[in-house]
Each structure stands twice: as structure tokens, then as C-alpha cells.
Amino acid sequence: MSKFTIAIHGGAGTILKSEITAKQEADYKNALEVALTCGYQVLEKGGSALDAVRAAVVSLEDIDLFNAGKGSVFASDGSQEMDAAIMDGKNLDAGAVSAVKNIRNPIELAFAVMTLSDHVMLNGRGAEDFARLHNIKSEPDDYFFSALRFAQLKQAQQKGEMMLDHRSLNPNKKFGTVGAVACDAQGNIAAATSTGGMTNKKWGRVGDSPIIGAGTYANNQTCAISCTGHGEPFIRSVTAYDVSCLMEYKNLSLQDAMHIVVHDKLLKLHGEGGMIGVDAKGNAAMMFNSEGMYRAMKNNEGVKEISIYK
Amino acid sequence: MSKFTIAIHGGAGTILKSEITAKQEADYKNALEVALTCGYQVLEKGGSALDAVRAAVVSLEDIDLFNAGKGSVFASDGSQEMDAAIMDGKNLDAGAVSAVKNIRNPIELAFAVMTLSDHVMLNGRGAEDFARLHNIKSEPDDYFFSALRFAQLKQAQQKGEMMLDHRSLNPNKKFGTVGAVACDAQGNIAAATSTGGMTNKKWGRVGDSPIIGAGTYANNQTCAISCTGHGEPFIRSVTAYDVSCLMEYKNLSLQDAMHIVVHDKLLKLHGEGGMIGVDAKGNAAMMFNSEGMYRAMKNNEGVKEISIYK
């Protein structure tokens, strides 16, 4: 049995201690701890990395603190369109959905796409039809409504801008996404990412989260990665797979490969954000070039961290 | 002034000489020659690789022989949903659209996304709204209707299967996509890919064509790649960017990198199809692991090829 590890994130961006109350900080840390535990317990019972990342992301989707699932932000038309992706490092199987509405847990729909269809990526109404066919849980609009999110939409519309932020009523940049990566006791790794997109987003914009290779990637030979940040530079850099290639082709460690991508390659494209990663030996890393990233990790050698700021 | 080159493809798959009439073969080769010339003339006049790949792909979208633009196949609901992507190797700018209807030239919409929006990927109705805003040419359903394509839909529906094929009324597999890559006299490279997807496709399936890194990628430091094939393995392998990483991190030539991806990595995932590529020195390669690939290339040193079979 090898070392097992899970890491999760709840988004990155301009997250400053001076702008968060003690109560808010405690709420975020508590939510991260709950999600971390959901995933870790799967690993502790001998479950797979795949099931661990699903459990952690479902937990993050089920609360309204993060921009994914229940906490998704509003697009410009007042709808909430969500994206998600999951990848299994054991066999490179992958599933993704983009622009789905009313799905309680988009990550579970992405998992269904991976396991129950011949496809990798399903989109929009078609993906929702697929969800109904496989009894993926849906929720009415009310479930996803939040007064804070709606105020964010109105604020963004007044300013005539899109906000990637997931809770800023102040001018901070926060990239709301949630994600998890895990290495199980069998040495299999997996990655999962879920997001509600950008406040006031228009034109059916798709970010990096559901793009295999950009926001999400997993390969037992190298790493499992889940990203959060300004989606466009992450797509153009093929960010997650770049970490994998630096490990596979240049024999870099997870830590060194992530460092090059987050602190050099992404910055050259003005790409703000971060990522979490694990390798198949149970090593984990959490890295970002923004002010903060909601993040947590735990392994079976007693290492545990729950952090927000730099 | 360096060597300038263009390469194009019109899809790959089980394309057998025994099943194509002399007239059909002449039609395909003529269409490839016309598109090749459209792109080459841009380069010859000192134009950019970006404008050359646009011109070539528009030419391929405007005829009904290939599964893109006018020749797009029917999805299961009788609609024609198209995907396209374009990338500029000079600055890693990229644009992509998925699941758009009634757009005459999806590659021009992808170019507009790249040049006129802050985004990389737009989807569905939102992308169509963006097209209207920027006066991207649309066409009525009639423009896209073809009796052959409709017969393919009916045949696929009777068999209860999706067909990736772009013209088979026989049981061949043909992956209908068009694409172009070019290196201009300034040493800039670009890639473009456009597709009508799969006959009888359901659930809003998205293939590799509009995914930056999978079906389309360009970077002056390495290569410009446009893929055609069974989209799912291409997404899971992050195919186009893998070629780039093998060049950047292992110092392989374009030819050697493409060989590893097409004849080793893709086959391990049962990925059938091929790709065309150029590097910034004007070298070009066209490679596939299927029976055939509609393809053509031309450079300013007198090399010219128009081929279909192995």
C-alpha cells in the first residue's frame, strides 16, 4: 500500500485577509475541511482516487460558498450554466460537460459521460437529456438562487463587465471553481473540476474547467491536475497537460513542473490563478500566482493543511 | 524570407480506392487543389499564415464534399451543429466555437472570437448571438441540406448508431473534418480546423476539433497542428499539444513527434485518424494511421502533393 493523498481547491484570485471577516474565513475553512474529509474517507476505506475526487467535489458543489453547483454565479441572461470535467489517470478515461443547467452535481454528470457514454464531452441541452436518461439529480432554479449572486450579476451588469470573481462585491478578482485531485492506496490518481463560470457571462463562453488538458488532466504516469483561474490563458497554455508533459518528457518532479507552468508560462500570457496536483507516489502540491487560493490537502502520513492566503 | 508552406486535410478514415469512382476521386482532388491554392496564394502574396489557413478552410467549408460548413452531417434531431477552432502560433491567441448552427463559415466565427472577444471558446446560441453582433455570414437551413447527408442520417438512425463518417453509405469509418496549417514567409505559423461532427450525434457531443490542444494547436516555437479522426481518443491524448511538447521538451523534429503521437500514442487508445503539421521553418508533414486521409500540401520550393490513400 502506497501513500494516499487528496488535495482540493475552491478557487483562486485576489483573496485578501483584510477583506474577509473572521466569520467568513471560518466558514470557508470549515467547508474546505468537510470536503477534504469526504474525499479522504473514501481513500481511507481503500476506495479509488476517482471516487475520492467525486466525493470531495460533490461536497463543494452542495454548498453555496463556492462558484460551482449550488453556489454557481449568474450568466448575463440570469441563467446558471455550469461546466465540469473528471479524468481517471489509470486508463485516461475522461468525461466533461459544458453549459448545463439545473444539474445538482455537474461532476456526477461528467462521471456519467465518462462511464456510460462513448463520448468525452457533452454540451448544453443534449447533456441535460443525457442526464435525465441516467437519472442524474436535477434541482429547480430556486435551489441555485442566491441573493448575493444575484446582486453580483446586477453589479456586473451596471459596470458592463463580466466578473470571473465568485463573491466579490468589491473589485477583487476571484476565480470561482472547485476541484480535487487524489492518489489512492493502489497508486491510481484522478482529477475533477467544476465551475459555475463567470458572473454576467455572455455568448455561451466556455472556460478551461471542462477542457481536458487545460483545466483538468490525470495520467498515472505523471500527475493529476485541477486548475482554477482566468480560463482563457489556461486554455491557450493547455495548462494541466503541460505539467504532465514536463514530467513525462523532461523528468521534472510534480513540484518543479507545476512551478514552471504557474510562475512562468501562465504569467507570460497574463494568466492569473493556480492549480492543485498529485503524482502516483502520493506527493501533492498546491500552487498559485494570485493573492490567494482556497485550498486543502491531507495524506495518510499525517500531513494536513487548510489555507486561503499566500 | 523563409520557406513558406501550406498543408490541408479533408478528413481521414477507411477510404479505399476500390470504393471510390474515378469521378469521385477527381472531384475530391479538385476540391483539395482549389482549397490549397486559396491558401497558397495568400502566402505567395506575403500574407500571414493565419489568413492562409482561414482562406483554405473557408474554401473547404463552402463545398459539400467534406463534413464541415455546407457539407456538415445531420445530428440526431435533424439539425447541423458545427465546431471550429483557429490558433495563431505567433502569440498563442486562439478562438473556437462549438455547436453552432446556420453559420456559413464556422472558421470565420472562430477567428472573430479570437480577434473580437476576450474569450477563447463560445458555444451554441451564445456563439450565434456573437456572430450576429459581428455580421458573420449565416445561411438558411436549405443551404446546408444535402440528400446524401440526410440519407446518412436515416441509415444511422435505422442502425441506431452514430456515424463519424462523412460520406459512407457503406460501413466504412470516415472522420469528416477539414483543416489547414501554414507557415508564412515571416516564419509565423497557424492552424485551423472545422467540422460538422457526427451523423446522428446525440446529447450535444463535442469532438476534438474545437478543443485547443486536442484537435487544433499552433505555437511558433514548435508546430501548428490540425487533427482529424475519432475525436474522443484525440481529446484524451491532448493530441495536437502532445506533438508540440515532444518538440519543445524532447527536441524531436515535427516528423518524429507526429510519428510518435499518430502511430504509437493514439493507437494505444484505439484512436484512428491523422493530422497535418508545419513548423516555423516551413517543414510540413501529413500523417495518419487509418486507410486514407484527404490531404494536400504545397511550398515555395516546388513541392506539391495531393493524395487520398496510403
PDB file of C-alpha atoms in Angstrom, chain A residues 125-304:
ATOM      1  CA  ARG A 125     -29.427  20.653 -23.658  1.00  0.00           C
ATOM      2  CA  GLY A 126     -28.057  17.469 -25.134  1.00  0.00           C
ATOM      3  CA  ALA A 127     -26.043  16.889 -21.970  1.00  0.00           C
ATOM      4  CA  GLU A 128     -29.181  17.584 -19.912  1.00  0.00           C
ATOM      5  CA  ASP A 129     -31.105  14.982 -21.960  1.00  0.00           C
ATOM      6  CA  PHE A 130     -28.303  12.517 -21.227  1.00  0.00           C
ATOM      7  CA  ALA A 131     -28.594  13.404 -17.515  1.00  0.00           C
ATOM      8  CA  ARG A 132     -32.324  12.631 -17.496  1.00  0.00           C
ATOM      9  CA  LEU A 133     -31.720   9.328 -19.256  1.00  0.00           C
ATOM     10  CA  HIS A 134     -29.365   8.293 -16.469  1.00  0.00           C
ATOM     11  CA  ASN A 135     -31.326   9.788 -13.558  1.00  0.00           C
ATOM     12  CA  ILE A 136     -28.691  12.352 -12.669  1.00  0.00           C
ATOM     13  CA  LYS A 137     -30.187  14.543  -9.946  1.00  0.00           C
ATOM     14  CA  SER A 138     -31.596  17.879 -11.075  1.00  0.00           C
ATOM     15  CA  GLU A 139     -32.831  20.792  -8.989  1.00  0.00           C
ATOM     16  CA  PRO A 140     -35.238  23.658  -9.700  1.00  0.00           C
ATOM     17  CA  ASP A 141     -33.940  27.196 -10.261  1.00  0.00           C
ATOM     18  CA  ASP A 142     -34.801  28.052  -6.632  1.00  0.00           C
ATOM     19  CA  TYR A 143     -32.168  25.630  -5.371  1.00  0.00           C
ATOM     20  CA  PHE A 144     -29.439  27.595  -7.143  1.00  0.00           C
ATOM     21  CA  PHE A 145     -30.772  31.074  -6.303  1.00  0.00           C
ATOM     22  CA  SER A 146     -28.712  33.261  -4.006  1.00  0.00           C
ATOM     23  CA  ALA A 147     -29.308  36.911  -3.229  1.00  0.00           C
ATOM     24  CA  LEU A 148     -25.555  37.526  -3.131  1.00  0.00           C
ATOM     25  CA  ARG A 149     -25.004  36.005  -6.576  1.00  0.00           C
ATOM     26  CA  PHE A 150     -27.925  37.971  -7.987  1.00  0.00           C
ATOM     27  CA  ALA A 151     -26.509  41.199  -6.553  1.00  0.00           C
ATOM     28  CA  GLN A 152     -23.186  40.320  -8.202  1.00  0.00           C
ATOM     29  CA  LEU A 153     -24.960  39.961 -11.546  1.00  0.00           C
ATOM     30  CA  LYS A 154     -26.695  43.315 -11.169  1.00  0.00           C
ATOM     31  CA  GLN A 155     -23.426  44.954 -10.157  1.00  0.00           C
ATOM     32  CA  ALA A 156     -21.590  43.436 -13.116  1.00  0.00           C
ATOM     33  CA  GLN A 157     -24.355  44.479 -15.492  1.00  0.00           C
ATOM     34  CA  GLN A 158     -24.231  48.064 -14.214  1.00  0.00           C
ATOM     35  CA  LYS A 159     -20.498  48.110 -14.788  1.00  0.00           C
ATOM     36  CA  GLY A 160     -20.984  46.419 -18.146  1.00  0.00           C
ATOM     37  CA  GLU A 161     -18.369  43.831 -17.354  1.00  0.00           C
ATOM     38  CA  MET A 162     -18.031  40.137 -16.787  1.00  0.00           C
ATOM     39  CA  MET A 163     -16.753  39.044 -13.440  1.00  0.00           C
ATOM     40  CA  LEU A 164     -14.760  35.892 -13.043  1.00  0.00           C
ATOM     41  CA  ASP A 165     -14.970  36.518  -9.313  1.00  0.00           C
ATOM     42  CA  HIS A 166     -17.021  34.281  -7.218  1.00  0.00           C
ATOM     43  CA  ARG A 167     -18.065  36.541  -4.421  1.00  0.00           C
ATOM     44  CA  SER A 168     -16.607  39.960  -4.895  1.00  0.00           C
ATOM     45  CA  LEU A 169     -18.886  42.851  -4.303  1.00  0.00           C
ATOM     46  CA  ASN A 170     -15.553  44.599  -4.002  1.00  0.00           C
ATOM     47  CA  PRO A 171     -13.308  44.973  -7.044  1.00  0.00           C
ATOM     48  CA  ASN A 172     -11.217  41.890  -6.348  1.00  0.00           C
ATOM     49  CA  LYS A 173     -10.634  39.205  -8.884  1.00  0.00           C
ATOM     50  CA  LYS A 174     -11.635  35.766  -7.688  1.00  0.00           C
ATOM     51  CA  PHE A 175     -11.801  32.818  -9.994  1.00  0.00           C
ATOM     52  CA  GLY A 176     -14.582  30.634  -8.748  1.00  0.00           C
ATOM     53  CA  THR A 177     -14.030  26.996  -9.471  1.00  0.00           C
ATOM     54  CA  VAL A 178     -13.754  23.933  -7.282  1.00  0.00           C
ATOM     55  CA  GLY A 179     -11.595  20.913  -7.839  1.00  0.00           C
ATOM     56  CA  ALA A 180      -9.959  17.864  -6.341  1.00  0.00           C
ATOM     57  CA  VAL A 181      -7.049  15.555  -7.128  1.00  0.00           C
ATOM     58  CA  ALA A 182      -6.236  12.330  -5.334  1.00  0.00           C
ATOM     59  CA  CYS A 183      -3.831   9.417  -5.222  1.00  0.00           C
ATOM     60  CA  ASP A 184      -5.258   6.215  -3.730  1.00  0.00           C
ATOM     61  CA  ALA A 185      -3.517   3.401  -1.895  1.00  0.00           C
ATOM     62  CA  GLN A 186      -3.220   1.462  -5.163  1.00  0.00           C
ATOM     63  CA  GLY A 187      -1.277   4.303  -6.751  1.00  0.00           C
ATOM     64  CA  ASN A 188      -4.077   5.370  -9.073  1.00  0.00           C
ATOM     65  CA  ILE A 189      -4.699   9.087  -9.491  1.00  0.00           C
ATOM     66  CA  ALA A 190      -7.663  11.176 -10.651  1.00  0.00           C
ATOM     67  CA  ALA A 191      -8.711  14.806 -11.130  1.00  0.00           C
ATOM     68  CA  ALA A 192     -12.072  16.599 -11.060  1.00  0.00           C
ATOM     69  CA  THR A 193     -13.066  20.241 -11.651  1.00  0.00           C
ATOM     70  CA  SER A 194     -16.447  22.000 -11.526  1.00  0.00           C
ATOM     71  CA  THR A 195     -17.475  25.606 -12.052  1.00  0.00           C
ATOM     72  CA  GLY A 196     -20.405  27.967 -12.435  1.00  0.00           C
ATOM     73  CA  GLY A 197     -18.453  30.150 -14.849  1.00  0.00           C
ATOM     74  CA  MET A 198     -18.354  33.937 -14.883  1.00  0.00           C
ATOM     75  CA  THR A 199     -20.883  36.381 -13.468  1.00  0.00           C
ATOM     76  CA  ASN A 200     -22.681  38.149 -16.339  1.00  0.00           C
ATOM     77  CA  LYS A 201     -21.017  35.856 -18.866  1.00  0.00           C
ATOM     78  CA  LYS A 202     -22.320  36.174 -22.400  1.00  0.00           C
ATOM     79  CA  TRP A 203     -22.213  34.328 -25.674  1.00  0.00           C
ATOM     80  CA  GLY A 204     -22.006  30.848 -24.174  1.00  0.00           C
ATOM     81  CA  ARG A 205     -18.413  31.355 -23.047  1.00  0.00           C
ATOM     82  CA  VAL A 206     -16.672  28.108 -22.058  1.00  0.00           C
ATOM     83  CA  GLY A 207     -13.669  28.331 -19.726  1.00  0.00           C
ATOM     84  CA  ASP A 208     -10.872  25.886 -19.057  1.00  0.00           C
ATOM     85  CA  SER A 209     -12.572  23.730 -16.409  1.00  0.00           C
ATOM     86  CA  PRO A 210     -14.315  21.263 -18.786  1.00  0.00           C
ATOM     87  CA  ILE A 211     -11.436  21.181 -21.274  1.00  0.00           C
ATOM     88  CA  ILE A 212      -9.387  18.012 -20.841  1.00  0.00           C
ATOM     89  CA  GLY A 213      -5.729  19.094 -20.867  1.00  0.00           C
ATOM     90  CA  ALA A 214      -6.490  22.707 -19.913  1.00  0.00           C
ATOM     91  CA  GLY A 215      -8.349  22.760 -16.578  1.00  0.00           C
ATOM     92  CA  THR A 216      -8.363  19.044 -15.815  1.00  0.00           C
ATOM     93  CA  TYR A 217      -5.991  16.143 -16.569  1.00  0.00           C
ATOM     94  CA  ALA A 218      -4.911  12.857 -14.996  1.00  0.00           C
ATOM     95  CA  ASN A 219      -2.389  10.207 -16.028  1.00  0.00           C
ATOM     96  CA  ASN A 220      -0.905   7.623 -13.632  1.00  0.00           C
ATOM     97  CA  GLN A 221       2.441   8.003 -15.435  1.00  0.00           C
ATOM     98  CA  THR A 222       2.706  11.645 -14.445  1.00  0.00           C
ATOM     99  CA  CYS A 223       0.128  13.647 -12.472  1.00  0.00           C
ATOM    100  CA  ALA A 224      -3.473  14.596 -11.792  1.00  0.00           C
ATOM    101  CA  ILE A 225      -4.169  18.330 -12.037  1.00  0.00           C
ATOM    102  CA  SER A 226      -7.175  20.577 -11.383  1.00  0.00           C
ATOM    103  CA  CYS A 227      -6.845  24.274 -12.237  1.00  0.00           C
ATOM    104  CA  THR A 228      -8.587  27.461 -11.197  1.00  0.00           C
ATOM    105  CA  GLY A 229      -8.034  30.849 -12.711  1.00  0.00           C
ATOM    106  CA  HIS A 230      -8.646  33.102 -15.672  1.00  0.00           C
ATOM    107  CA  GLY A 231      -9.788  30.400 -18.086  1.00  0.00           C
ATOM    108  CA  GLU A 232      -8.612  31.832 -21.391  1.00  0.00           C
ATOM    109  CA  PRO A 233      -4.835  31.794 -20.727  1.00  0.00           C
ATOM    110  CA  PHE A 234      -5.260  28.348 -19.180  1.00  0.00           C
ATOM    111  CA  ILE A 235      -6.832  27.081 -22.421  1.00  0.00           C
ATOM    112  CA  ARG A 236      -4.174  28.709 -24.600  1.00  0.00           C
ATOM    113  CA  SER A 237      -1.390  27.180 -22.439  1.00  0.00           C
ATOM    114  CA  VAL A 238      -3.037  23.732 -22.263  1.00  0.00           C
ATOM    115  CA  THR A 239      -2.066  24.152 -18.632  1.00  0.00           C
ATOM    116  CA  ALA A 240      -2.845  20.834 -16.941  1.00  0.00           C
ATOM    117  CA  TYR A 241      -1.346  18.702 -19.706  1.00  0.00           C
ATOM    118  CA  ASP A 242       1.718  20.934 -19.827  1.00  0.00           C
ATOM    119  CA  VAL A 243       2.560  19.900 -16.253  1.00  0.00           C
ATOM    120  CA  SER A 244       2.192  16.269 -17.330  1.00  0.00           C
ATOM    121  CA  CYS A 245       4.474  16.749 -20.364  1.00  0.00           C
ATOM    122  CA  LEU A 246       7.159  18.489 -18.303  1.00  0.00           C
ATOM    123  CA  MET A 247       7.147  15.441 -16.004  1.00  0.00           C
ATOM    124  CA  GLU A 248       6.992  12.847 -18.799  1.00  0.00           C
ATOM    125  CA  TYR A 249       9.412  14.405 -21.268  1.00  0.00           C
ATOM    126  CA  LYS A 250      11.780  16.379 -19.013  1.00  0.00           C
ATOM    127  CA  ASN A 251      11.643  14.127 -15.942  1.00  0.00           C
ATOM    128  CA  LEU A 252      10.704  17.024 -13.685  1.00  0.00           C
ATOM    129  CA  SER A 253       9.057  16.450 -10.314  1.00  0.00           C
ATOM    130  CA  LEU A 254       5.402  17.407  -9.835  1.00  0.00           C
ATOM    131  CA  GLN A 255       6.510  20.411  -7.767  1.00  0.00           C
ATOM    132  CA  ASP A 256       9.037  21.652 -10.342  1.00  0.00           C
ATOM    133  CA  ALA A 257       6.701  21.115 -13.299  1.00  0.00           C
ATOM    134  CA  MET A 258       3.859  22.985 -11.576  1.00  0.00           C
ATOM    135  CA  HIS A 259       6.231  25.800 -10.671  1.00  0.00           C
ATOM    136  CA  ILE A 260       7.257  26.372 -14.291  1.00  0.00           C
ATOM    137  CA  VAL A 261       3.664  26.378 -15.513  1.00  0.00           C
ATOM    138  CA  VAL A 262       2.153  28.544 -12.730  1.00  0.00           C
ATOM    139  CA  HIS A 263       5.010  31.002 -12.160  1.00  0.00           C
ATOM    140  CA  ASP A 264       6.482  31.271 -15.655  1.00  0.00           C
ATOM    141  CA  LYS A 265       4.366  30.015 -18.555  1.00  0.00           C
ATOM    142  CA  LEU A 266       0.989  31.260 -17.304  1.00  0.00           C
ATOM    143  CA  LEU A 267       2.378  34.657 -16.295  1.00  0.00           C
ATOM    144  CA  LYS A 268       3.716  35.190 -19.825  1.00  0.00           C
ATOM    145  CA  LEU A 269       0.098  35.030 -21.015  1.00  0.00           C
ATOM    146  CA  HIS A 270      -1.115  37.160 -18.054  1.00  0.00           C
ATOM    147  CA  GLY A 271      -2.761  34.036 -16.711  1.00  0.00           C
ATOM    148  CA  GLU A 272      -3.754  34.535 -13.084  1.00  0.00           C
ATOM    149  CA  GLY A 273      -4.767  31.594 -10.900  1.00  0.00           C
ATOM    150  CA  GLY A 274      -3.411  28.325  -9.659  1.00  0.00           C
ATOM    151  CA  MET A 275      -3.696  24.565  -9.549  1.00  0.00           C
ATOM    152  CA  ILE A 276      -3.517  21.529  -7.304  1.00  0.00           C
ATOM    153  CA  GLY A 277      -1.707  18.339  -8.277  1.00  0.00           C
ATOM    154  CA  VAL A 278      -0.760  14.862  -7.117  1.00  0.00           C
ATOM    155  CA  ASP A 279       1.518  12.222  -8.568  1.00  0.00           C
ATOM    156  CA  ALA A 280       1.138   8.438  -8.321  1.00  0.00           C
ATOM    157  CA  LYS A 281       3.530   8.276  -5.353  1.00  0.00           C
ATOM    158  CA  GLY A 282       1.106  10.337  -3.297  1.00  0.00           C
ATOM    159  CA  ASN A 283       3.044  13.599  -3.470  1.00  0.00           C
ATOM    160  CA  ALA A 284       0.826  16.667  -3.583  1.00  0.00           C
ATOM    161  CA  ALA A 285       1.355  20.323  -4.432  1.00  0.00           C
ATOM    162  CA  MET A 286      -0.864  23.413  -4.351  1.00  0.00           C
ATOM    163  CA  MET A 287       0.416  26.438  -6.250  1.00  0.00           C
ATOM    164  CA  PHE A 288      -0.919  29.819  -7.375  1.00  0.00           C
ATOM    165  CA  ASN A 289       0.321  33.138  -8.720  1.00  0.00           C
ATOM    166  CA  SER A 290      -2.642  35.136  -7.359  1.00  0.00           C
ATOM    167  CA  GLU A 291      -3.107  36.606  -3.881  1.00  0.00           C
ATOM    168  CA  GLY A 292      -4.824  33.541  -2.553  1.00  0.00           C
ATOM    169  CA  MET A 293      -6.392  30.180  -3.284  1.00  0.00           C
ATOM    170  CA  TYR A 294      -8.924  28.333  -1.147  1.00  0.00           C
ATOM    171  CA  ARG A 295      -7.130  25.034  -0.707  1.00  0.00           C
ATOM    172  CA  ALA A 296      -6.630  22.000   1.499  1.00  0.00           C
ATOM    173  CA  MET A 297      -4.734  18.708   1.442  1.00  0.00           C
ATOM    174  CA  LYS A 298      -4.326  15.636   3.611  1.00  0.00           C
ATOM    175  CA  ASN A 299      -2.374  12.394   3.373  1.00  0.00           C
ATOM    176  CA  ASN A 300      -2.025   9.238   5.470  1.00  0.00           C
ATOM    177  CA  GLU A 301       1.380  10.285   6.809  1.00  0.00           C
ATOM    178  CA  GLY A 302      -0.155  12.961   8.984  1.00  0.00           C
ATOM    179  CA  VAL A 303       0.265  15.954   6.692  1.00  0.00           C
ATOM    180  CA  LYS A 304      -2.780  18.211   6.665  1.00  0.00           C
TER     181      LYS A 304
END
